């Protein structure tokens, strides 16, 4: 089988040797693109000078802005006719960037996704319902090709239309789903509304959760509601999409496929590497991309490397959950925080429903933070004193997590805006001074 070609337990020295050999090739390929040709000339970089992983640091990193400056074809390393597909990032922060793939790139990527799914226990007799957005976003087609490569039966349902999703799951005995975590929480409610219990009325055993930061608490909720195992899946369009890092059955950190990507973790300010195990910005080098080589891409995603070897025996290093992107950081009353911290605190309280929204305003020259929290139906319609007690508990939980005391509004289930794609967690109405 094709995944037998991957060596996931190779000793670190051999893995690093392989990375150096692949890096040399990647630099050679990159040289064929206008951007790298010019940059390598300027920086006096040549493939034959690469003898160790340290040489990577001589190559200036790529940011989203650099990709935009060289839009559309500045990074293309093959003639345009060899390109078979383009994808684009979600564009949550400014204009989207476009990534081009050759047929070999698509094959390579599909192989990586298949490898992730296989690691989590998916086999060719599984029925895979892909509830991610198809189109420019990489989550849908990335998993679609991966699952087909594995030989599973793919139901390309895309997101939304929950009733049809449930019908498909029941008609075709879906065993594996791929879903955005915030959407999965809403999805559970639809079962209840239809008088169904996902634990009893479905055959699903595995879910892949990706595309947005989410906490361990959210994973637990989804696992509990469906009676399944949920795995964290990380990727970004600049590095193909899903298939960059993925959880094994230990469900403790995501293995980065280091025979396809070189991972660095840097201090986002100094750009120096952090100590192994410290949190920093993830930087990836795609080792096998033909159409659009990207070396040292600054993801803005914050995470840390887990220093302990994984009990599963794989030697490819693991990273923690993604805390957020550097530009998702909120500064409220001078305190730094990430939306996922609020999610984590809320989702640990069982009476809290499936959605929340952080609203920031300016009141009397000061930051004011309100967290609107959907509560479960029974609680909302229940005793007022209970509601007050719940509100207090929520505020206390948030205070210990984010170190400031926000206002909390408890709201009716289904009343906050929902998204079928990545959730929008923050509305910032604050006045910008100066
Ligand atoms: P895109 O380029 O549109 O595919 O979005 C990629 C971005 O989504 C990443 O850079 C992360 O910020 C975010 N992302 C993807 N997967 C995860 C995940 N499992 N956990 C947290 N954030 C994720
Ligand atoms: Zn493992």
Short mmCIF file of C-alpha atoms and ligand atoms in Angstrom, two decimals:
data_model
loop_
_atom_site.label_atom_id
_atom_site.label_comp_id
_atom_site.label_asym_id
_atom_site.label_seq_id
_atom_site.Cartn_x
_atom_site.Cartn_y
_atom_site.Cartn_z
CA UNK A 1 0.00 0.00 0.00
CA UNK A 2 1.18 3.51 -0.68
CA UNK A 3 1.43 4.48 2.99
CA UNK A 4 4.00 1.73 3.48
CA UNK A 5 6.30 4.08 1.55
CA UNK A 6 6.24 6.53 4.42
CA UNK A 7 8.66 5.89 7.23
CA UNK A 8 7.12 7.31 10.38
CA UNK A 9 9.51 5.78 12.89
CA UNK A 10 12.80 6.71 11.26
CA UNK A 11 15.44 7.78 13.80
CA UNK A 12 15.88 11.55 14.09
CA UNK A 13 19.37 11.61 12.57
CA UNK A 14 18.17 9.82 9.41
CA UNK A 15 15.06 11.99 9.25
CA UNK A 16 17.18 15.14 9.41
CA UNK A 17 19.52 13.78 6.76
CA UNK A 18 16.54 13.15 4.54
CA UNK A 19 15.31 16.70 5.19
CA UNK A 20 18.66 18.16 4.10
CA UNK A 21 18.59 16.13 0.87
CA UNK A 22 15.00 17.21 0.18
CA UNK A 23 15.79 20.81 1.06
CA UNK A 24 18.56 20.88 -1.54
CA UNK A 25 16.05 19.70 -4.13
CA UNK A 26 13.45 22.21 -2.95
CA UNK A 27 15.97 25.05 -3.30
CA UNK A 28 16.85 23.81 -6.81
CA UNK A 29 13.17 23.79 -7.73
CA UNK A 30 12.57 27.19 -6.13
CA UNK A 31 15.38 28.63 -8.27
CA UNK A 32 13.12 28.19 -11.28
CA UNK A 33 10.65 30.81 -9.98
CA UNK A 34 11.16 34.55 -10.61
CA UNK A 35 10.93 35.41 -6.91
CA UNK A 36 13.53 32.91 -5.71
CA UNK A 37 15.84 33.33 -8.70
CA UNK A 38 16.21 37.00 -7.90
CA UNK A 39 16.34 36.54 -4.13
CA UNK A 40 18.93 33.72 -4.26
CA UNK A 41 21.11 35.85 -6.53
CA UNK A 42 20.88 38.75 -4.12
CA UNK A 43 21.55 36.62 -1.04
CA UNK A 44 24.17 34.40 -2.75
CA UNK A 45 22.27 31.21 -2.00
CA UNK A 46 22.78 28.06 -4.11
CA UNK A 47 21.46 24.52 -3.64
CA UNK A 48 24.94 22.99 -3.55
CA UNK A 49 25.85 25.09 -0.52
CA UNK A 50 23.10 23.48 1.57
CA UNK A 51 24.84 20.93 3.77
CA UNK A 52 22.80 21.08 6.96
CA UNK A 53 19.47 22.27 8.32
CA UNK A 54 21.14 25.38 9.74
CA UNK A 55 21.66 26.61 6.17
CA UNK A 56 17.91 27.06 5.95
CA UNK A 57 18.20 30.11 8.16
CA UNK A 58 20.13 31.96 5.46
CA UNK A 59 16.96 32.05 3.37
CA UNK A 60 14.74 35.03 4.26
CA UNK A 61 11.26 33.92 5.37
CA UNK A 62 8.16 34.47 3.25
CA UNK A 63 5.17 36.37 4.59
CA UNK A 64 1.66 36.73 3.21
CA UNK A 65 2.61 40.26 2.11
CA UNK A 66 5.51 38.93 0.04
CA UNK A 67 3.19 36.40 -1.61
CA UNK A 68 0.79 39.24 -2.40
CA UNK A 69 3.54 41.44 -3.83
CA UNK A 70 4.44 38.67 -6.25
CA UNK A 71 0.85 37.85 -7.14
CA UNK A 72 -0.10 36.04 -9.28
CA UNK A 73 2.80 34.14 -10.85
CA UNK A 74 5.99 35.38 -9.13
CA UNK A 75 6.46 32.14 -7.18
CA UNK A 76 5.64 29.82 -10.08
CA UNK A 77 8.47 27.37 -10.77
CA UNK A 78 6.89 25.59 -13.76
CA UNK A 79 5.29 26.86 -16.98
CA UNK A 80 1.68 27.96 -16.38
CA UNK A 81 0.46 25.06 -18.58
CA UNK A 82 1.69 22.56 -15.98
CA UNK A 83 -0.60 24.01 -13.32
CA UNK A 84 -3.81 22.06 -12.84
CA UNK A 85 -5.41 23.76 -9.88
CA UNK A 86 -5.35 26.86 -7.73
CA UNK A 87 -6.53 27.34 -4.17
CA UNK A 88 -6.74 30.38 -2.00
CA UNK A 89 -6.50 31.18 1.68
CA UNK A 90 -9.67 32.18 3.51
CA UNK A 91 -8.63 35.81 3.53
CA UNK A 92 -9.61 36.41 7.13
CA UNK A 93 -6.88 39.04 7.26
CA UNK A 94 -6.83 41.06 4.04
CA UNK A 95 -6.68 39.97 0.42
CA UNK A 96 -6.45 36.23 -0.11
CA UNK A 97 -3.31 34.62 -1.46
CA UNK A 98 -3.37 32.14 -4.31
CA UNK A 99 -1.46 28.85 -4.40
CA UNK A 100 -0.90 26.84 -7.60
CA UNK A 101 -0.50 23.07 -7.88
CA UNK A 102 0.78 20.71 -10.54
CA UNK A 103 -0.72 17.24 -10.90
CA UNK A 104 2.22 15.83 -8.90
CA UNK A 105 1.59 18.38 -6.15
CA UNK A 106 -2.03 17.27 -5.91
CA UNK A 107 -0.94 13.62 -5.73
CA UNK A 108 1.61 14.35 -3.05
CA UNK A 109 -0.89 16.34 -1.01
CA UNK A 110 -3.60 13.68 -1.34
CA UNK A 111 -1.05 11.14 -0.11
CA UNK A 112 -0.34 13.23 2.98
CA UNK A 113 -4.02 13.60 3.82
CA UNK A 114 -4.60 9.87 3.27
CA UNK A 115 -1.67 9.19 5.58
CA UNK A 116 -3.25 11.38 8.30
CA UNK A 117 -6.61 9.67 7.97
CA UNK A 118 -5.00 6.25 8.03
CA UNK A 119 -3.08 7.18 11.19
CA UNK A 120 -6.37 8.00 12.91
CA UNK A 121 -7.86 4.64 11.91
CA UNK A 122 -9.74 5.30 8.65
CA UNK A 123 -9.71 2.40 6.17
CA UNK A 124 -11.00 1.76 2.68
CA UNK A 125 -14.30 0.34 3.94
CA UNK A 126 -15.15 3.59 5.73
CA UNK A 127 -17.79 6.05 4.56
CA UNK A 128 -16.43 9.55 4.79
CA UNK A 129 -18.78 12.54 4.86
CA UNK A 130 -16.85 15.70 4.10
CA UNK A 131 -18.75 18.58 5.67
CA UNK A 132 -16.10 21.19 4.88
CA UNK A 133 -16.40 23.94 2.31
CA UNK A 134 -15.52 22.86 -1.24
CA UNK A 135 -14.03 25.42 -3.58
CA UNK A 136 -11.12 27.79 -3.14
CA UNK A 137 -10.81 26.77 0.52
CA UNK A 138 -8.47 23.79 0.84
CA UNK A 139 -10.35 21.92 3.58
CA UNK A 140 -12.97 20.38 1.29
CA UNK A 141 -11.02 19.25 -1.76
CA UNK A 142 -7.89 18.47 0.28
CA UNK A 143 -9.69 15.85 2.34
CA UNK A 144 -11.77 14.72 -0.62
CA UNK A 145 -8.72 13.67 -2.62
CA UNK A 146 -7.05 12.22 0.48
CA UNK A 147 -10.02 10.06 1.35
CA UNK A 148 -10.36 8.83 -2.24
CA UNK A 149 -6.67 8.01 -2.24
CA UNK A 150 -7.28 5.91 0.84
CA UNK A 151 -10.11 4.18 -0.98
CA UNK A 152 -12.92 5.29 1.34
CA UNK A 153 -16.39 6.06 -0.01
CA UNK A 154 -16.58 9.86 -0.05
CA UNK A 155 -19.82 11.79 0.40
CA UNK A 156 -18.93 15.33 -0.72
CA UNK A 157 -21.74 16.97 1.23
CA UNK A 158 -19.98 20.27 1.95
CA UNK A 159 -21.14 22.35 4.91
CA UNK A 160 -24.64 23.46 5.88
CA UNK A 161 -28.11 22.00 5.32
CA UNK A 162 -28.04 20.01 8.53
CA UNK A 163 -31.15 17.99 7.79
CA UNK A 164 -29.68 16.71 4.53
CA UNK A 165 -26.40 15.97 6.32
CA UNK A 166 -28.23 13.85 8.86
CA UNK A 167 -30.23 12.10 6.15
CA UNK A 168 -27.01 11.23 4.27
CA UNK A 169 -25.37 9.99 7.45
CA UNK A 170 -28.27 7.70 8.16
CA UNK A 171 -28.87 6.48 4.59
CA UNK A 172 -25.24 5.62 3.89
CA UNK A 173 -24.02 4.70 7.37
CA UNK A 174 -21.37 7.39 7.50
CA UNK A 175 -18.47 6.33 9.75
CA UNK A 176 -16.11 9.31 9.48
CA UNK A 177 -16.85 13.03 9.28
CA UNK A 178 -14.77 16.14 8.67
CA UNK A 179 -16.26 19.26 10.17
CA UNK A 180 -15.38 22.71 11.51
CA UNK A 181 -15.48 22.44 15.32
CA UNK A 182 -17.72 25.48 15.90
CA UNK A 183 -20.16 24.11 13.32
CA UNK A 184 -20.04 20.65 14.93
CA UNK A 185 -21.37 22.18 18.15
CA UNK A 186 -24.39 23.63 16.31
CA UNK A 187 -24.84 20.42 14.40
CA UNK A 188 -25.45 18.46 17.60
CA UNK A 189 -28.47 20.65 18.35
CA UNK A 190 -30.08 19.74 15.03
CA UNK A 191 -30.18 16.09 16.09
CA UNK A 192 -31.98 16.99 19.28
CA UNK A 193 -34.46 19.12 17.33
CA UNK A 194 -35.20 16.13 15.09
CA UNK A 195 -35.67 13.87 18.10
CA UNK A 196 -32.49 11.92 17.27
CA UNK A 197 -29.55 10.91 19.42
CA UNK A 198 -26.28 10.96 17.47
CA UNK A 199 -24.80 8.42 19.88
CA UNK A 200 -27.48 5.87 19.03
CA UNK A 201 -28.81 6.82 15.62
CA UNK A 202 -25.53 7.04 13.69
CA UNK A 203 -22.57 4.84 12.82
CA UNK A 204 -20.00 7.65 13.00
CA UNK A 205 -16.87 6.70 14.95
CA UNK A 206 -14.31 9.34 13.92
CA UNK A 207 -14.42 13.10 13.37
CA UNK A 208 -11.69 15.34 12.01
CA UNK A 209 -11.80 18.84 13.42
CA UNK A 210 -9.79 21.58 11.80
CA UNK A 211 -9.54 24.98 10.16
CA UNK A 212 -9.89 27.04 13.34
CA UNK A 213 -8.49 27.15 16.88
CA UNK A 214 -10.49 25.08 19.32
CA UNK A 215 -9.89 23.81 22.81
CA UNK A 216 -9.64 20.37 24.39
CA UNK A 217 -13.00 21.17 26.04
CA UNK A 218 -14.66 21.58 22.65
CA UNK A 219 -13.16 18.30 21.48
CA UNK A 220 -14.61 16.58 24.57
CA UNK A 221 -18.04 18.06 23.97
CA UNK A 222 -18.09 16.84 20.39
CA UNK A 223 -16.78 13.41 21.35
CA UNK A 224 -19.36 13.08 24.09
CA UNK A 225 -22.27 14.27 21.97
CA UNK A 226 -21.53 11.87 19.10
CA UNK A 227 -19.87 9.07 21.08
CA UNK A 228 -16.80 9.21 18.80
CA UNK A 229 -13.08 9.98 18.67
CA UNK A 230 -12.27 13.45 17.36
CA UNK A 231 -8.85 14.33 15.95
CA UNK A 232 -7.25 17.71 15.46
CA UNK A 233 -6.21 18.46 11.89
CA UNK A 234 -3.96 21.41 11.03
CA UNK A 235 -2.93 22.89 7.74
CA UNK A 236 -2.87 26.08 5.73
CA UNK A 237 -3.28 26.76 2.05
CA UNK A 238 0.27 28.13 1.66
CA UNK A 239 1.52 24.65 2.71
CA UNK A 240 -1.15 22.91 0.53
CA UNK A 241 -3.89 22.80 3.15
CA UNK A 242 -4.83 19.95 5.51
CA UNK A 243 -2.17 17.27 5.97
CA UNK A 244 0.59 19.37 7.55
CA UNK A 245 0.07 18.23 11.16
CA UNK A 246 -2.38 15.72 12.55
CA UNK A 247 -3.15 13.85 15.74
CA UNK A 248 -2.41 10.16 16.11
CA UNK A 249 -4.58 7.92 18.27
CA UNK A 250 -2.81 9.23 21.39
CA UNK A 251 -4.75 12.47 20.78
CA UNK A 252 -2.03 14.48 22.43
CA UNK A 253 -0.44 16.91 20.02
CA UNK A 254 -0.24 16.83 16.22
CA UNK A 255 2.59 15.08 14.35
CA UNK A 256 4.13 17.30 11.70
CA UNK A 257 5.12 15.24 8.64
CA UNK A 258 8.77 16.16 8.72
CA UNK A 259 9.59 14.23 5.56
CA UNK A 260 7.42 16.77 3.70
CA UNK A 261 7.79 19.91 5.77
CA UNK A 262 10.58 21.46 7.81
CA UNK A 263 9.17 23.00 10.96
CA UNK A 264 10.74 25.92 12.77
CA UNK A 265 9.31 27.74 15.77
CA UNK A 266 10.45 31.35 16.01
CA UNK A 267 9.96 34.37 18.21
CA UNK A 268 7.59 36.49 16.10
CA UNK A 269 9.38 39.70 17.09
CA UNK A 270 13.08 38.79 16.90
CA UNK A 271 12.55 35.97 14.35
CA UNK A 272 15.11 33.92 16.31
CA UNK A 273 14.29 30.25 17.03
CA UNK A 274 12.67 29.73 20.44
CA UNK A 275 13.93 27.04 22.81
CA UNK A 276 12.50 23.61 21.93
CA UNK A 277 9.20 23.38 23.82
CA UNK A 278 8.58 27.12 24.06
CA UNK A 279 5.65 28.72 22.30
CA UNK A 280 6.34 30.69 19.14
CA UNK A 281 5.28 31.27 15.55
CA UNK A 282 5.29 28.21 13.31
CA UNK A 283 7.38 28.52 10.15
CA UNK A 284 7.14 25.81 7.49
CA UNK A 285 9.19 24.89 4.46
CA UNK A 286 7.42 22.74 1.87
CA UNK A 287 9.97 20.13 0.84
CA UNK A 288 8.17 18.57 -2.09
CA UNK A 289 6.31 21.26 -3.95
CA UNK A 290 6.84 21.48 -7.68
CA UNK A 291 4.47 24.20 -8.92
CA UNK A 292 4.90 26.86 -6.27
CA UNK A 293 7.79 26.22 -3.89
CA UNK A 294 7.58 28.19 -0.65
CA UNK A 295 10.48 28.08 1.78
CA UNK A 296 10.18 29.29 5.38
CA UNK A 297 6.60 30.48 5.35
CA UNK A 298 5.67 32.52 8.42
CA UNK A 299 2.23 31.21 9.38
CA UNK A 300 1.48 33.65 12.24
CA UNK A 301 0.10 30.58 14.05
CA UNK A 302 1.26 30.17 17.64
CA UNK A 303 2.09 26.77 19.10
CA UNK A 304 4.94 24.86 20.76
CA UNK A 305 6.76 21.62 20.01
CA UNK A 306 6.07 18.80 22.47
CA UNK A 307 9.45 17.66 23.69
CA UNK A 308 8.53 14.15 24.86
CA UNK A 309 8.59 11.38 22.24
CA UNK A 310 5.09 10.19 21.35
CA UNK A 311 4.09 6.82 22.84
CA UNK A 312 2.82 5.81 19.37
CA UNK A 313 6.46 5.46 18.29
CA UNK A 314 6.36 7.98 15.46
CA UNK A 315 9.46 10.14 15.44
CA UNK A 316 7.97 13.08 13.55
CA UNK A 317 7.68 15.85 16.14
CA UNK A 318 4.36 16.92 17.61
CA UNK A 319 3.00 20.41 18.11
CA UNK A 320 0.44 21.60 20.65
CA UNK A 321 -2.97 22.93 19.72
CA UNK A 322 -2.82 26.24 17.88
CA UNK A 323 -3.46 29.07 20.34
CA UNK A 324 -4.39 31.48 17.55
CA UNK A 325 -2.76 33.68 14.98
CA UNK A 326 -0.55 36.49 16.16
CA UNK A 327 -3.08 38.93 14.70
CA UNK A 328 -6.00 37.29 16.57
CA UNK A 329 -4.55 38.50 19.84
CA UNK A 330 -6.86 40.88 21.67
CA UNK A 331 -5.54 43.55 23.99
CA UNK A 332 -8.30 44.48 26.40
CA UNK A 333 -7.57 46.89 29.24
CA UNK A 334 -3.91 46.29 28.57
CA UNK A 335 -4.22 42.51 28.96
CA UNK A 336 -3.36 40.15 26.07
CA UNK A 337 -5.67 37.27 25.31
CA UNK A 338 -6.80 34.91 22.55
CA UNK A 339 -10.42 34.03 21.74
CA UNK A 340 -9.70 30.31 22.24
CA UNK A 341 -9.03 30.98 25.94
CA UNK A 342 -12.58 32.26 26.27
CA UNK A 343 -13.89 29.28 24.29
CA UNK A 344 -12.02 26.89 26.56
CA UNK A 345 -13.41 28.43 29.73
CA UNK A 346 -17.00 28.52 28.41
CA UNK A 347 -17.00 25.00 26.98
CA UNK A 348 -15.94 23.55 30.32
CA UNK A 349 -19.32 24.59 31.76
CA UNK A 350 -22.00 22.05 30.75
CA UNK A 351 -24.91 24.53 30.87
CA UNK A 352 -23.22 26.73 28.28
CA UNK A 353 -24.67 26.21 24.81
CA UNK A 354 -22.88 25.94 21.50
CA UNK A 355 -22.08 29.54 20.61
CA UNK A 356 -20.62 32.73 21.99
CA UNK A 357 -19.50 36.14 20.79
CA UNK A 358 -16.97 38.58 22.21
CA UNK A 359 -18.02 42.23 21.79
CA UNK A 360 -15.54 45.00 22.50
CA UNK A 361 -16.59 48.63 22.92
CA UNK A 362 -15.18 51.85 24.26
CA UNK A 363 -17.00 53.28 27.27
CA UNK A 364 -15.73 56.45 28.93
CA UNK A 365 -12.36 56.12 27.22
CA UNK A 366 -12.00 52.56 28.53
CA UNK A 367 -12.19 49.15 26.90
CA UNK A 368 -15.38 47.32 27.68
CA UNK A 369 -15.71 43.60 27.00
CA UNK A 370 -18.99 41.72 26.86
CA UNK A 371 -19.18 38.01 26.24
CA UNK A 372 -22.55 36.95 24.87
CA UNK A 373 -23.11 33.34 25.74
CA UNK A 374 -25.82 31.03 24.45
CA UNK A 375 -27.09 28.74 27.17
CA UNK A 376 -28.86 25.45 26.81
CA UNK A 377 -32.60 25.56 26.20
CA UNK A 378 -33.64 24.06 29.53
CA UNK A 379 -31.46 26.47 31.49
CA UNK A 380 -32.71 29.47 29.52
CA UNK A 381 -36.32 28.62 30.25
CA UNK A 382 -35.57 27.55 33.83
CA UNK A 383 -35.24 29.23 37.17
CA UNK A 384 -33.98 32.84 37.20
CA UNK A 385 -31.82 32.26 40.25
CA UNK A 386 -30.14 29.37 38.48
CA UNK A 387 -29.40 31.66 35.54
CA UNK A 388 -27.83 34.22 37.87
CA UNK A 389 -25.73 31.48 39.46
CA UNK A 390 -24.59 30.28 36.04
CA UNK A 391 -23.65 33.79 35.01
CA UNK A 392 -21.54 34.16 38.14
CA UNK A 393 -19.76 30.87 37.44
CA UNK A 394 -19.09 31.92 33.85
CA UNK A 395 -17.63 35.26 34.97
CA UNK A 396 -15.43 33.58 37.56
CA UNK A 397 -14.18 31.03 35.04
CA UNK A 398 -13.38 33.77 32.52
CA UNK A 399 -11.66 35.91 35.12
CA UNK A 400 -9.27 33.13 36.07
CA UNK A 401 -8.54 32.40 32.40
CA UNK A 402 -8.14 35.91 30.95
CA UNK A 403 -7.39 37.88 34.13
CA UNK A 404 -9.97 40.58 33.57
CA UNK A 405 -13.66 40.58 34.46
CA UNK A 406 -15.86 40.84 31.37
CA UNK A 407 -19.59 41.53 31.37
CA UNK A 408 -21.53 38.39 30.46
CA UNK A 409 -24.92 38.31 28.71
CA UNK A 410 -26.71 34.99 28.70
CA UNK A 411 -28.73 34.67 25.51
CA UNK A 412 -31.20 32.25 23.98
CA UNK A 413 -29.98 29.20 22.07
CA UNK A 414 -29.57 29.86 18.31
CA UNK A 415 -29.71 33.64 18.77
CA UNK A 416 -26.07 34.46 17.92
CA UNK A 417 -24.84 34.57 14.30
CA UNK A 418 -23.64 31.18 13.04
CA UNK A 419 -21.11 30.47 10.36
CA UNK A 420 -20.75 27.40 8.16
CA UNK A 421 -17.08 28.26 7.74
CA UNK A 422 -14.61 29.50 10.31
CA UNK A 423 -16.43 31.05 13.26
CA UNK A 424 -16.32 34.81 13.77
CA UNK A 425 -15.69 35.16 17.49
CA UNK A 426 -15.00 38.86 17.96
CA UNK A 427 -16.74 42.12 17.12
CA UNK A 428 -14.44 45.00 17.92
CA UNK A 429 -16.30 48.33 18.00
CA UNK A 430 -13.59 50.13 19.95
CA UNK A 431 -12.58 53.61 18.97
CA UNK A 432 -9.05 53.86 17.63
CA UNK A 433 -7.28 56.72 19.38
CA UNK A 434 -4.52 58.82 17.89
P1 LIG B 1 -6.38 28.68 5.17
O1 LIG B 1 -5.15 29.27 4.67
O2 LIG B 1 -7.61 29.41 4.79
O3 LIG B 1 -6.43 27.25 4.84
O4 LIG B 1 -6.35 28.77 6.76
C1 LIG B 1 -5.26 28.27 7.46
C2 LIG B 1 -5.29 28.77 8.88
O5 LIG B 1 -6.39 28.19 9.60
C3 LIG B 1 -4.07 28.36 9.65
O6 LIG B 1 -2.98 29.22 9.40
C4 LIG B 1 -4.59 28.47 11.07
O7 LIG B 1 -4.60 29.81 11.50
C5 LIG B 1 -6.03 27.98 10.95
N1 LIG B 1 -6.12 26.55 11.28
C6 LIG B 1 -6.16 25.52 10.42
N2 LIG B 1 -6.27 24.35 11.10
C7 LIG B 1 -6.29 24.64 12.41
C8 LIG B 1 -6.37 23.88 13.62
N3 LIG B 1 -6.48 22.56 13.62
N4 LIG B 1 -6.33 24.55 14.79
C9 LIG B 1 -6.22 25.90 14.81
N5 LIG B 1 -6.15 26.67 13.72
C10 LIG B 1 -6.18 26.06 12.53
ZN1 LIG B 2 1.84 9.78 18.07
#
